[in-house]
Coordinates of C-alpha atoms in Angstrom, one line a residue:
M50 CA 63.3 128.6 173.3
S51 CA 60.5 130.2 171.3
G52 CA 60.7 130.5 167.6
A53 CA 60.8 133.7 165.6
A54 CA 57.5 135.4 165.3
S55 CA 55.8 135.3 161.9
P56 CA 56.2 138.5 159.9
I57 CA 53.2 140.8 159.7
L58 CA 51.8 141.4 156.3
P59 CA 50.6 144.9 155.3
I60 CA 46.8 145.0 155.2
P61 CA 46.6 146.0 151.5
L62 CA 48.7 142.8 150.8
V63 CA 46.3 140.7 152.8
Q64 CA 43.4 142.2 150.9
A65 CA 45.1 141.4 147.6
A66 CA 45.8 137.9 148.9
Q67 CA 42.0 137.3 149.2
V68 CA 41.5 138.2 145.6
F69 CA 44.4 136.2 144.3
T70 CA 43.4 133.1 146.3
I71 CA 40.1 133.0 144.6
L72 CA 41.6 133.8 141.2
L73 CA 44.4 131.2 141.4
A74 CA 42.6 128.4 143.4
A75 CA 39.3 128.4 141.5
P76 CA 40.5 126.2 138.6
G77 CA 42.2 123.8 141.0
I78 CA 38.9 123.3 143.0
S79 CA 37.2 122.6 139.6
G80 CA 40.0 120.0 139.0
V81 CA 39.4 118.4 142.3
I82 CA 35.7 118.2 141.7
A83 CA 36.2 116.7 138.2
R84 CA 38.6 114.1 139.7
V85 CA 36.2 113.1 142.4
E86 CA 33.4 112.9 139.9
A87 CA 35.4 110.6 137.7
R88 CA 36.2 108.3 140.6
L89 CA 32.6 108.1 141.6
Q90 CA 31.8 107.0 138.0
G91 CA 34.5 104.4 138.0
R92 CA 36.8 106.4 135.6
R93 CA 40.4 107.5 136.1
G94 CA 39.5 111.0 135.2
P95 CA 41.6 114.1 134.3
R96 CA 44.4 115.4 136.4
V97 CA 43.6 117.9 139.2
M98 CA 45.7 120.5 137.4
Q99 CA 44.0 119.9 134.0
P100 CA 41.9 123.1 134.2
Y101 CA 45.1 125.2 134.4
F102 CA 46.4 123.5 131.3
D103 CA 43.1 124.1 129.5
L104 CA 43.2 127.8 130.3
A105 CA 46.8 128.1 129.2
K106 CA 45.9 126.5 125.8
L107 CA 42.9 128.7 125.4
F108 CA 44.9 131.9 126.1
A109 CA 47.3 130.8 123.3
K110 CA 44.5 130.5 120.7
E111 CA 43.2 133.2 118.4
S112 CA 40.1 135.2 119.3
L113 CA 37.2 135.4 116.9
A114 CA 33.9 137.3 117.1
P115 CA 30.7 136.6 115.1
E116 CA 29.9 138.9 112.3
G117 CA 27.7 141.7 113.4
A118 CA 28.5 141.4 117.1
S119 CA 29.2 144.7 118.9
G120 CA 32.3 145.5 121.0
F121 CA 30.4 144.4 124.1
F122 CA 30.6 140.8 122.9
L123 CA 34.4 141.0 123.7
V124 CA 34.1 143.3 126.7
A125 CA 31.6 141.1 128.5
P126 CA 34.0 138.3 129.6
L127 CA 36.4 140.8 131.0
L128 CA 33.6 142.7 132.8
A129 CA 32.4 139.4 134.3
L130 CA 35.9 138.6 135.4
A131 CA 36.2 142.0 137.0
C132 CA 32.9 141.4 138.9
Y133 CA 34.2 138.0 140.2
L134 CA 37.4 139.7 141.3
T135 CA 35.5 142.4 143.3
V136 CA 33.4 140.0 145.4
P137 CA 36.4 138.6 147.4
L138 CA 37.0 142.1 148.7
L139 CA 33.7 142.0 150.4
I140 CA 33.6 138.5 152.0
P141 CA 35.8 136.7 154.6
V142 CA 38.0 134.6 152.3
L143 CA 41.1 134.5 154.5
T144 CA 40.6 136.8 157.5
A145 CA 38.3 136.8 160.5
F146 CA 38.8 140.5 160.9
P147 CA 37.2 142.9 158.5
L148 CA 39.5 144.4 155.9
P149 CA 39.2 148.1 154.8
L150 CA 37.2 147.4 151.7
G151 CA 35.1 144.8 153.4
Y152 CA 32.4 147.3 154.2
M153 CA 32.0 148.7 150.6
A154 CA 28.9 146.6 150.3
D155 CA 26.9 144.0 152.3
I156 CA 26.2 140.5 151.2
L157 CA 23.2 141.7 149.2
G158 CA 25.6 144.0 147.3
G159 CA 27.9 141.1 146.6
G160 CA 24.9 139.2 145.2
F161 CA 24.1 142.1 142.9
I162 CA 27.7 142.1 141.6
L163 CA 27.5 138.4 140.8
S164 CA 24.2 139.0 139.0
L165 CA 25.9 141.8 137.0
A166 CA 28.5 139.3 135.8
G167 CA 25.8 136.9 134.7
F168 CA 23.8 139.6 133.0
A169 CA 26.9 140.8 131.0
V170 CA 27.7 137.2 129.8
A171 CA 24.0 136.6 128.9
V172 CA 23.8 139.9 126.8
A173 CA 27.0 139.0 124.9
A174 CA 25.6 135.5 124.2
A175 CA 22.3 136.9 123.0
E176 CA 23.9 139.3 120.5
S177 CA 26.2 136.6 119.1
G178 CA 23.5 135.3 116.8
G179 CA 24.4 131.7 117.6
P180 CA 21.3 129.5 118.3
Y181 CA 22.8 127.6 121.2
A182 CA 24.3 130.7 122.8
Q183 CA 21.0 132.6 122.5
L184 CA 19.2 129.6 124.0
G185 CA 21.5 129.5 127.0
S186 CA 21.2 133.2 127.4
S187 CA 17.4 133.2 127.3
R188 CA 17.2 130.3 129.8
A189 CA 19.8 131.8 132.1
K190 CA 17.9 135.0 132.5
T191 CA 14.5 133.2 132.8
F192 CA 15.7 131.1 135.6
A193 CA 17.7 133.9 137.2
A194 CA 14.3 135.7 137.7
I195 CA 13.3 132.7 139.8
T196 CA 16.5 132.0 141.7
E197 CA 17.6 135.5 142.5
P198 CA 14.5 136.3 144.7
V199 CA 15.3 133.1 146.6
V200 CA 18.9 134.3 147.2
L201 CA 17.5 137.7 148.4
F202 CA 15.2 135.9 150.8
V203 CA 17.9 133.6 152.1
V204 CA 20.1 136.7 152.8
L205 CA 17.1 138.3 154.6
S206 CA 16.5 135.2 156.8
V207 CA 20.2 135.0 157.8
A208 CA 20.3 138.7 158.4
L209 CA 17.4 138.3 160.8
V210 CA 19.1 135.4 162.5
T211 CA 22.5 137.1 162.9
A212 CA 21.1 140.7 163.2
T213 CA 23.3 141.9 160.4
D214 CA 23.8 141.6 156.6
L215 CA 27.6 142.3 156.6
P216 CA 29.5 139.1 155.7
Y217 CA 32.2 139.6 158.3
A218 CA 29.7 140.3 161.0
M219 CA 27.6 137.3 160.0
A220 CA 30.7 135.1 160.2
A221 CA 31.7 136.6 163.6
T222 CA 28.2 135.8 164.9
V223 CA 28.4 132.2 163.8
R224 CA 32.0 131.9 165.1
S225 CA 31.1 133.3 168.5
D226 CA 29.1 130.3 169.5
I227 CA 29.1 126.9 167.7
T228 CA 25.5 126.3 168.7
Q229 CA 24.7 129.1 166.3
V230 CA 25.3 126.7 163.4
I231 CA 22.7 124.2 164.6
R232 CA 19.9 126.7 165.3
P233 CA 17.0 125.5 163.2
A234 CA 16.5 128.9 161.4
H235 CA 20.2 129.0 160.5
L236 CA 20.2 125.5 159.2
L237 CA 17.1 126.0 157.1
A238 CA 18.6 129.2 155.5
A239 CA 21.9 127.5 154.8
G240 CA 20.0 124.6 153.2
A241 CA 18.2 127.0 151.0
L242 CA 21.5 128.6 150.0
F243 CA 23.0 125.2 149.2
M244 CA 20.1 124.4 146.9
V245 CA 20.6 127.7 145.1
I246 CA 24.4 126.9 144.8
L247 CA 23.5 123.6 143.2
A248 CA 21.4 125.3 140.6
E249 CA 23.8 128.2 140.0
T250 CA 26.8 126.0 139.5
G251 CA 25.0 123.8 136.9
R252 CA 25.0 120.7 139.1
I253 CA 21.3 120.2 139.4
P254 CA 18.4 120.1 138.5
V255 CA 18.6 120.2 134.7
E256 CA 22.0 121.3 133.4
T257 CA 25.0 119.3 132.4
H258 CA 28.1 121.0 133.5
T259 CA 30.3 119.2 131.0
G260 CA 29.1 121.4 128.1
T261 CA 27.6 118.7 125.9
N262 CA 24.8 119.8 123.5
E263 CA 21.8 118.9 125.5
F264 CA 18.5 120.7 125.7
G265 CA 19.0 121.4 129.4
M266 CA 22.2 123.3 129.0
I267 CA 22.1 126.9 130.4
E268 CA 25.4 128.1 131.9
E269 CA 27.7 126.3 129.4
A270 CA 25.8 127.3 126.3
R271 CA 26.4 131.0 126.8
G272 CA 30.0 130.8 125.9
F273 CA 29.7 128.8 122.7
E274 CA 30.5 131.7 120.4
H275 CA 33.5 132.9 122.3
S276 CA 37.0 131.7 121.6
G277 CA 40.6 132.1 122.6
P278 CA 41.4 134.3 125.6
Y279 CA 37.8 135.5 125.9
F280 CA 36.5 132.0 126.2
A281 CA 39.3 131.3 128.8
A282 CA 38.0 134.3 130.7
L283 CA 34.5 132.9 130.7
R284 CA 35.7 129.5 131.9
W285 CA 37.9 131.0 134.6
G286 CA 35.1 133.3 135.7
S287 CA 32.7 130.3 136.0
A288 CA 35.3 128.5 138.2
M289 CA 35.7 131.7 140.3
K290 CA 31.9 132.1 140.7
Q291 CA 31.7 128.5 142.0
L292 CA 34.5 129.0 144.6
I293 CA 33.0 132.4 145.7
L294 CA 29.6 130.7 146.3
Y295 CA 31.4 127.9 148.2
T296 CA 33.3 130.5 150.3
I297 CA 30.1 132.3 151.2
L298 CA 28.5 129.0 152.3
I299 CA 31.4 127.8 154.4
N300 CA 33.1 131.1 155.7
V301 CA 29.9 133.0 156.3
F302 CA 27.1 130.5 156.9
L303 CA 28.4 127.1 158.1
A304 CA 32.1 126.9 159.1
P305 CA 33.8 130.3 159.5
W306 CA 36.7 128.7 161.3
G307 CA 40.3 128.5 160.2
L308 CA 40.3 132.2 159.2
A309 CA 43.4 134.3 160.1
A310 CA 42.8 136.3 163.3
T311 CA 45.9 138.5 162.6
P312 CA 47.7 139.6 159.4
A313 CA 50.6 137.4 160.3
L314 CA 52.1 135.5 157.3
A315 CA 51.7 132.1 159.0
A316 CA 48.1 132.8 159.9
V317 CA 47.2 133.9 156.4
G318 CA 49.0 130.9 154.9
L319 CA 47.0 128.5 157.2
A320 CA 43.8 130.3 156.2
V321 CA 44.6 129.6 152.5
V322 CA 45.0 125.9 153.3
A323 CA 41.8 125.8 155.4
L324 CA 39.8 127.4 152.6
L325 CA 41.1 124.9 150.0
V326 CA 40.3 122.0 152.2
K327 CA 36.8 123.2 153.1
A328 CA 36.0 124.1 149.5
S329 CA 37.3 120.7 148.3
L330 CA 35.0 118.9 150.8
V331 CA 32.0 121.0 149.7
G332 CA 32.8 120.3 146.1
A333 CA 33.1 116.6 146.8
G334 CA 29.7 116.7 148.5
V335 CA 28.1 118.5 145.6
T336 CA 29.6 116.0 143.2
L337 CA 28.2 113.1 145.3
I338 CA 24.7 114.7 145.1
D339 CA 25.1 115.4 141.4
N340 CA 25.9 111.8 140.7
S341 CA 23.3 110.4 143.0
F342 CA 20.2 111.9 141.3
A343 CA 19.0 111.9 137.7
K344 CA 18.6 115.3 136.1
L345 CA 15.1 116.8 136.2
R346 CA 13.1 117.9 133.2
L347 CA 13.6 121.6 132.3
F348 CA 10.2 122.7 133.6
K349 CA 10.9 121.1 137.0
I350 CA 13.5 123.7 137.9
T351 CA 10.6 125.8 139.3
D352 CA 9.8 123.1 141.8
F353 CA 13.4 122.8 142.8
V354 CA 13.8 126.6 143.3
A355 CA 10.4 126.7 145.1
A356 CA 11.7 124.1 147.6
A357 CA 14.7 126.4 148.3
F358 CA 12.4 129.4 148.7
L359 CA 10.2 127.3 151.1
L360 CA 13.2 126.5 153.2
A361 CA 14.1 130.2 153.5
V362 CA 10.5 131.0 154.4
L363 CA 10.5 128.3 157.1
A364 CA 13.8 129.8 158.4
V365 CA 12.1 133.1 159.0
L366 CA 9.0 131.5 160.5
T367 CA 11.1 129.3 162.7
L368 CA 13.0 132.3 163.9
Y369 CA 9.9 134.1 165.0
L370 CA 8.3 131.0 166.5
G371 CA 11.3 130.6 168.8
G372 CA 13.4 128.1 166.9
G373 CA 16.0 130.6 165.7

């Protein structure tokens, strides 16, 4: 005797589920990464749920702003958070089929939205007057000028391989044939994106993601002058950015399997579990790399990003030479 069919969710609810999955799961993925990192270093480490407790404590604290800072200083964390909540509408987080808002922008447009979030946070840090915040802001924008062209070229190379720049169509192309993943051009482009993710999430080559006062800090330094709920928004947004980049890597480039083929409740629920498992595995791999290599000197970041750019160039060359 067959069981009852799973209820079908309304499409707007599925679309909202994509956003809330990124919103609610991002701190948990950061907690898993912190736990794995501690184990690799021989420490007990924090609880997996610790990022949620930290956010709750920050939301309960008082908010302060530096004297002389404009209103944008307080608006920037909320603007960044809004940008991070927009990107999940454009990429396949839970579903294999495109949702109504999935065609608002291509993957390049999603990259611009992520860049807007980083720009807003950098501007707020620059006008705070704090030396460490201004240092992080300056470095973030300097290195963004290097890494963002690499991201654009990676998107171009994958668009050439899959003949589209729409995230859902890219994922469908990869999902249609498993051999698509091991095509040389595709692997080279995915490798370039992975190197960019390492740099963008503060894992390598120069930054410490733990927020200690080191000369190499970039991402963490920009929020030094924020406090209370606004600092919580920055921390939460940083975790969301990390999960979004992981989602693009696994659900668009490398492993777009486990996505819901229908809006059935059971299928969407399994897709949530699949995303969390895949993101945790990627996070564990990133942590292993982060703890296996010494941090590079600040001026070496150009070499690291140049290597990623070279991989993207090789992907395009390989495509036209018959290896794609």
